[in-house]
Coordinates of N, CA and C in Angstrom, one line a residue:
M37 N 136.0 90.3 251.3 CA 137.1 91.0 251.6 C 138.1 91.0 250.4
N38 N 138.3 89.8 249.8 CA 139.2 89.6 248.7 C 138.7 90.5 247.5
N39 N 137.4 90.6 247.3 CA 136.9 91.4 246.2 C 137.2 92.8 246.4
E40 N 137.1 93.3 247.7 CA 137.5 94.7 248.0 C 138.9 95.0 247.7
V41 N 139.8 94.1 248.1 CA 141.2 94.2 247.8 C 141.5 94.2 246.3
N42 N 140.9 93.3 245.6 CA 141.1 93.3 244.2 C 140.6 94.5 243.5
N43 N 139.4 95.0 243.9 CA 138.9 96.2 243.3 C 139.8 97.4 243.6
L44 N 140.3 97.5 244.9 CA 141.2 98.6 245.3 C 142.5 98.5 244.5
A45 N 143.1 97.3 244.3 CA 144.3 97.1 243.5 C 144.1 97.5 242.1
A46 N 142.9 97.2 241.5 CA 142.6 97.6 240.1 C 142.6 99.1 240.0
E47 N 142.0 99.8 241.0 CA 142.0 101.3 241.0 C 143.4 101.9 241.0
I48 N 144.2 101.3 241.8 CA 145.6 101.9 242.1 C 146.5 101.5 240.9
A49 N 146.4 100.4 240.3 CA 147.3 99.9 239.3 C 147.3 100.9 238.1
P50 N 148.4 101.1 237.5 CA 148.5 102.0 236.3 C 147.7 101.4 235.1
P51 N 147.2 102.2 234.3 CA 146.5 101.7 233.1 C 147.5 100.9 232.3
P52 N 147.0 99.9 231.5 CA 147.9 99.0 230.8 C 148.7 99.7 229.7
D53 N 148.2 100.9 229.2 CA 148.9 101.6 228.1 C 149.9 102.6 228.6
M54 N 150.1 102.7 229.9 CA 151.0 103.6 230.5 C 152.5 103.1 230.4
I55 N 153.4 103.9 230.0 CA 154.8 103.5 229.9 C 155.5 103.7 231.2
R56 N 156.2 102.7 231.7 CA 156.9 102.8 232.9 C 158.4 103.2 232.5
P57 N 159.0 104.0 233.5 CA 160.4 104.5 233.2 C 161.4 103.4 232.8
E58 N 161.3 102.3 233.4 CA 162.3 101.2 233.0 C 162.0 100.7 231.6
E59 N 160.8 100.9 231.1 CA 160.5 100.4 229.7 C 160.9 101.4 228.6
I60 N 161.2 102.7 229.0 CA 161.5 103.7 228.0 C 162.8 103.4 227.3
A61 N 163.8 102.9 227.9 CA 165.0 102.6 227.3 C 164.9 101.5 226.1
E62 N 163.8 100.7 226.2 CA 163.6 99.7 225.2 C 162.9 100.2 224.0
I63 N 162.2 101.3 224.1 CA 161.4 101.9 223.0 C 162.2 102.8 222.2
P64 N 162.2 102.7 220.8 CA 162.9 103.6 220.0 C 162.4 105.0 220.2
S65 N 163.2 106.0 220.1 CA 162.8 107.4 220.5 C 161.8 107.9 219.4
T66 N 161.7 107.4 218.3 CA 160.8 107.9 217.3 C 159.4 107.6 217.7
H67 N 159.2 106.6 218.6 CA 157.8 106.2 219.0 C 157.4 106.8 220.4
L68 N 158.3 107.7 220.9 CA 158.0 108.2 222.2 C 157.4 109.6 222.1
P69 N 156.5 110.0 223.0 CA 156.1 111.4 223.0 C 157.2 112.3 223.4
D70 N 157.1 113.6 223.2 CA 158.2 114.5 223.4 C 158.7 114.5 224.9
S71 N 157.8 114.4 225.9 CA 158.2 114.4 227.3 C 159.0 113.1 227.6
S72 N 158.7 112.0 227.0 CA 159.4 110.7 227.2 C 160.8 110.8 226.5
K73 N 160.9 111.5 225.4 CA 162.2 111.7 224.8 C 163.1 112.4 225.7
R74 N 162.6 113.5 226.3 CA 163.4 114.3 227.2 C 163.8 113.5 228.4
Y75 N 162.9 112.7 228.9 CA 163.2 111.8 230.1 C 164.3 110.9 229.7
K76 N 164.2 110.3 228.5 CA 165.2 109.3 228.1 C 166.6 110.0 227.9
E77 N 166.6 111.2 227.3 CA 167.8 111.9 227.1 C 168.4 112.3 228.4
H78 N 167.6 112.8 229.3 CA 168.1 113.2 230.6 C 168.7 112.1 231.4
N79 N 168.1 110.9 231.4 CA 168.6 109.8 232.2 C 169.7 109.0 231.5
S80 N 169.8 109.2 230.2 CA 170.9 108.5 229.5 C 172.3 109.2 229.7
G81 N 172.3 110.4 230.3 CA 173.5 111.1 230.5 C 174.0 111.9 229.4
S82 N 173.2 112.0 228.3 CA 173.7 112.8 227.2 C 173.6 114.3 227.5
G83 N 172.7 114.7 228.4 CA 172.7 116.1 228.9 C 173.9 116.4 229.6
K84 N 174.4 115.5 230.5 CA 175.6 115.7 231.2 C 176.8 115.8 230.3
K85 N 176.8 114.9 229.3 CA 177.9 114.9 228.4 C 177.9 116.1 227.5
S86 N 176.8 116.7 227.1 CA 176.8 117.9 226.3 C 177.2 119.1 227.2
A87 N 176.9 119.1 228.5 CA 177.3 120.2 229.3 C 178.8 120.1 229.5
V88 N 179.4 119.0 229.7 CA 180.8 118.8 229.8 C 181.5 119.2 228.5
S89 N 181.0 118.8 227.4 CA 181.6 119.1 226.1 C 181.5 120.6 225.9
R90 N 180.4 121.3 226.3 CA 180.3 122.7 226.1 C 181.3 123.4 227.0
F91 N 181.5 122.9 228.2 CA 182.5 123.5 229.1 C 183.9 123.3 228.5
A92 N 184.2 122.1 228.0 CA 185.5 121.9 227.4 C 185.8 122.8 226.2
M93 N 184.7 123.0 225.4 CA 184.9 123.8 224.2 C 185.1 125.3 224.7
S94 N 184.4 125.7 225.7 CA 184.6 127.1 226.2 C 186.0 127.3 226.7
A95 N 186.5 126.3 227.4 CA 187.9 126.4 227.9 C 188.9 126.4 226.8
A96 N 188.7 125.6 225.8 CA 189.6 125.6 224.6 C 189.6 126.9 223.9
V97 N 188.4 127.5 223.7 CA 188.3 128.8 223.0 C 189.0 129.9 223.9
L98 N 188.8 129.8 225.2 CA 189.5 130.8 226.1 C 191.0 130.7 226.0
A99 N 191.5 129.5 226.0 CA 193.0 129.3 225.9 C 193.5 129.8 224.6
I100 N 192.8 129.6 223.5 CA 193.3 130.1 222.2 C 193.2 131.6 222.1
V101 N 192.2 132.2 222.6 CA 192.1 133.6 222.6 C 193.2 134.3 223.5
T102 N 193.4 133.7 224.6 CA 194.4 134.2 225.5 C 195.8 134.1 224.8
A103 N 196.1 133.0 224.2 CA 197.4 132.8 223.5 C 197.5 133.8 222.4
L104 N 196.5 134.1 221.7 CA 196.6 135.1 220.6 C 196.7 136.5 221.0
F105 N 196.0 136.9 222.0 CA 195.9 138.3 222.3 C 196.8 138.8 223.5
L106 N 197.4 137.9 224.3 CA 198.3 138.3 225.3 C 199.7 138.2 224.8
P107 N 200.5 139.3 224.9 CA 201.9 139.2 224.4 C 202.7 138.3 225.3
A108 N 203.7 137.7 224.7 CA 204.6 136.8 225.4 C 205.4 137.6 226.4
T109 N 205.6 137.2 227.6 CA 206.4 137.9 228.5 C 207.8 137.4 228.5
N110 N 208.7 138.3 228.4 CA 210.1 138.0 228.4 C 210.6 137.8 229.9
S111 N 211.1 136.7 230.2 CA 211.6 136.5 231.5 C 213.0 137.1 231.6
I112 N 213.2 138.1 232.4 CA 214.4 138.8 232.6 C 214.9 138.6 234.1
S113 N 216.1 138.1 234.2 CA 216.7 138.0 235.5 C 217.8 139.0 235.7
A114 N 217.8 139.7 236.8 CA 218.8 140.7 237.1 C 219.3 140.7 238.5
E115 N 220.5 141.1 238.7 CA 221.0 141.2 240.1 C 222.0 142.3 240.2
F116 N 222.2 142.8 241.4 CA 223.2 143.7 241.7 C 224.5 142.9 242.1
V117 N 225.5 143.0 241.3 CA 226.8 142.3 241.5 C 227.6 143.1 242.6
Y118 N 227.5 144.4 242.5 CA 228.2 145.3 243.4 C 227.3 146.5 243.7
L119 N 227.2 146.9 245.0 CA 226.4 148.1 245.4 C 227.1 148.7 246.6
S120 N 227.4 149.9 246.5 CA 228.0 150.6 247.7 C 227.7 152.1 247.7
S121 N 228.0 152.8 248.8 CA 227.6 154.2 248.8 C 228.7 155.0 249.6
T122 N 228.8 156.3 249.3 CA 229.5 157.2 250.0 C 228.5 158.2 250.6
D123 N 229.0 159.4 251.0 CA 228.0 160.3 251.6 C 227.2 161.0 250.5
T124 N 227.6 161.0 249.2 CA 226.8 161.7 248.2 C 226.7 160.8 246.9
T125 N 227.2 159.6 246.9 CA 227.2 158.8 245.7 C 226.8 157.3 246.0
V126 N 226.1 156.8 245.1 CA 225.8 155.3 245.1 C 226.4 154.7 243.8
S127 N 227.2 153.7 244.0 CA 227.9 153.0 242.9 C 227.2 151.6 242.8
Y128 N 227.1 151.2 241.5 CA 226.5 149.9 241.3 C 227.1 149.2 240.1
E129 N 226.9 147.9 240.1 CA 227.2 147.0 238.9 C 226.1 146.0 238.9
I130 N 225.5 145.8 237.7 CA 224.4 144.9 237.5 C 224.7 143.8 236.5
L131 N 224.1 142.7 236.6 CA 224.2 141.6 235.6 C 222.8 141.2 235.2
L132 N 222.5 141.2 233.9 CA 221.2 140.8 233.4 C 221.4 139.4 232.7
S133 N 220.4 138.6 232.8 CA 220.4 137.3 232.1 C 219.0 137.0 231.6
E134 N 218.9 136.0 230.8 CA 217.6 135.6 230.1 C 217.0 136.8 229.5
L135 N 217.8 137.5 228.7 CA 217.3 138.8 228.2 C 217.2 138.7 226.7
D136 N 216.1 139.2 226.1 CA 216.0 139.4 224.7 C 216.6 140.7 224.4
L137 N 217.7 140.7 223.6 CA 218.4 141.9 223.4 C 217.6 143.1 222.7
S138 N 216.5 142.7 222.1 CA 215.7 143.8 221.5 C 215.0 144.6 222.6
N139 N 214.9 144.1 223.9 CA 214.3 144.8 225.0 C 215.3 145.6 225.8
L140 N 216.5 145.6 225.4 CA 217.6 146.3 226.2 C 217.3 147.7 226.4
D141 N 216.6 148.4 225.5 CA 216.3 149.8 225.6 C 215.4 150.1 226.8
D142 N 214.6 149.1 227.2 CA 213.6 149.3 228.3 C 214.2 149.1 229.7
I143 N 215.5 148.6 229.8 CA 216.1 148.3 231.0 C 216.7 149.6 231.6
S144 N 216.4 149.8 232.9 CA 217.0 151.0 233.6 C 217.3 150.7 235.0
V145 N 218.2 151.5 235.6 CA 218.4 151.5 237.0 C 217.8 152.8 237.6
V146 N 217.0 152.6 238.6 CA 216.3 153.7 239.2 C 216.6 153.8 240.7
L147 N 217.0 155.0 241.1 CA 217.3 155.3 242.5 C 216.3 156.3 243.0
Y148 N 215.6 156.0 244.0 CA 214.5 156.9 244.4 C 214.3 156.8 246.0
N149 N 213.6 157.9 246.4 CA 213.0 157.9 247.8 C 211.9 159.0 247.7
D150 N 211.4 159.4 248.8 CA 210.3 160.4 248.8 C 210.7 161.7 248.2
F151 N 212.0 162.1 248.2 CA 212.4 163.4 247.7 C 213.0 163.5 246.4
T152 N 213.5 162.3 245.9 CA 214.3 162.4 244.6 C 214.0 161.1 243.8
K153 N 214.3 161.2 242.5 CA 214.2 160.0 241.6 C 215.2 160.2 240.5
R154 N 216.1 159.3 240.3 CA 217.2 159.3 239.3 C 217.0 158.0 238.5
V155 N 217.1 158.2 237.2 CA 216.9 157.1 236.2 C 218.1 157.0 235.3
E156 N 218.8 155.9 235.2 CA 219.9 155.7 234.3 C 219.6 154.5 233.4
R157 N 219.7 154.7 232.1 CA 219.5 153.6 231.1 C 220.6 152.6 231.1
V158 N 220.4 151.4 230.9 CA 221.4 150.3 230.9 C 221.8 150.1 229.4
G159 N 223.1 150.0 229.2 CA 223.5 149.9 227.8 C 223.9 148.5 227.4
G160 N 223.9 147.5 228.3 CA 224.3 146.2 227.9 C 223.9 145.1 229.0
V161 N 224.4 143.9 228.8 CA 224.0 142.8 229.7 C 224.7 143.0 231.0
T162 N 225.8 143.7 231.1 CA 226.4 144.1 232.3 C 226.6 145.6 232.3
A163 N 226.3 146.2 233.4 CA 226.5 147.7 233.4 C 226.9 148.1 234.8
S164 N 227.6 149.2 234.8 CA 228.0 149.8 236.1 C 227.8 151.3 236.0
G165 N 227.7 151.9 237.1 CA 227.5 153.4 237.1 C 227.6 153.9 238.5
E166 N 227.5 155.3 238.5 CA 227.4 156.0 239.8 C 226.3 157.0 239.7
I167 N 225.6 157.2 240.8 CA 224.6 158.2 240.8 C 225.1 159.2 241.9
T168 N 225.4 160.4 241.5 CA 226.0 161.4 242.3 C 225.1 162.5 242.7
G169 N 225.5 163.4 243.6 CA 224.7 164.5 244.0 C 223.6 164.2 245.0
L170 N 223.8 163.1 245.7 CA 222.8 162.7 246.7 C 223.1 163.3 248.1
K171 N 222.1 163.3 248.9 CA 222.2 163.9 250.3 C 222.8 162.9 251.2
P172 N 223.7 163.3 252.1 CA 224.3 162.4 253.1 C 223.2 161.8 254.1
N173 N 223.5 160.6 254.5 CA 222.6 160.0 255.6 C 221.1 159.9 255.2
M174 N 220.9 159.5 253.9 CA 219.5 159.3 253.4 C 219.3 157.9 252.9
S175 N 218.1 157.4 253.1 CA 217.8 156.0 252.6 C 217.2 156.2 251.2
Y176 N 217.6 155.2 250.4 CA 217.1 155.2 249.0 C 216.8 153.7 248.7
T177 N 216.0 153.6 247.6 CA 215.7 152.3 247.0 C 216.3 152.3 245.6
I178 N 217.1 151.3 245.3 CA 217.7 151.2 244.0 C 217.0 150.0 243.3
A179 N 216.6 150.2 242.1 CA 215.8 149.1 241.4 C 216.3 148.9 240.0
I180 N 216.2 147.7 239.5 CA 216.4 147.4 238.1 C 215.0 147.2 237.5
K181 N 214.7 148.0 236.5 CA 213.3 147.9 235.9 C 213.4 147.6 234.4
S182 N 212.3 147.0 234.0 CA 212.1 146.7 232.5 C 210.8 147.4 232.2
G183 N 210.9 148.6 231.7 CA 209.7 149.4 231.5 C 209.2 149.9 232.9
N184 N 207.9 149.5 233.2 CA 207.3 149.8 234.5 C 207.5 148.7 235.4
K185 N 208.0 147.5 235.0 CA 208.0 146.3 235.8 C 209.4 146.3 236.6
T186 N 209.3 146.2 237.9 CA 210.5 146.1 238.7 C 211.0 144.7 238.7
I187 N 212.2 144.5 238.3 CA 212.8 143.1 238.3 C 213.4 142.8 239.6
V188 N 214.2 143.7 240.2 CA 214.8 143.5 241.5 C 215.0 144.9 242.1
K189 N 214.9 145.0 243.5 CA 215.1 146.2 244.2 C 215.8 146.0 245.5
Q190 N 216.5 147.0 246.0 CA 217.2 146.8 247.2 C 217.4 148.2 247.9
S191 N 217.4 148.2 249.2 CA 217.6 149.5 249.9 C 219.0 149.8 250.2
I192 N 219.4 151.0 250.2 CA 220.7 151.5 250.4 C 220.7 152.8 251.1
R193 N 221.7 153.1 251.9 CA 221.7 154.4 252.7 C 223.1 155.1 252.4
T194 N 223.0 156.4 252.1 CA 224.3 157.1 251.9 C 224.9 157.3 253.3
K195 N 226.2 157.5 253.3 CA 227.0 157.6 254.6 C 226.8 159.0 255.2
K196 N 227.0 159.1 256.5 CA 227.0 160.4 257.1 C 228.2 161.3 256.6
A197 N 228.0 162.6 256.5 CA 229.1 163.5 256.0 C 230.1 163.7 257.1

């Protein structure tokens, strides 16, 4: 019976020249076959490290490209200091802050609804004006815009005649 067990164990045992995974770390990579090198590299974490470094490099390149090609946005703050209406007129006063004065030409006050649109350019950091010739008892939206971007808007209604 012992002979049978020994014979079976000899058949199952790996050949003496076979390299076990735990022994691979001890062998210099110049002496390993290609598949063993890949196994050693895979289990040493260098593959994970290179994937992480590739990701980090991609993120850095994306950040640099974004910074170079996207224009800086100017933060403009605006508010209606005064806003009132009569039956045919809307009066306003606005205050702009955090403004790059070179962009002052792009700032406008726009009064609109489904039937009309009036645009007035703003000439300074504070501006006031009147928009006349409006219909009585109508709802309008009045907005301060920088180009096509709405900074602030508010609803207003003209009085009944």
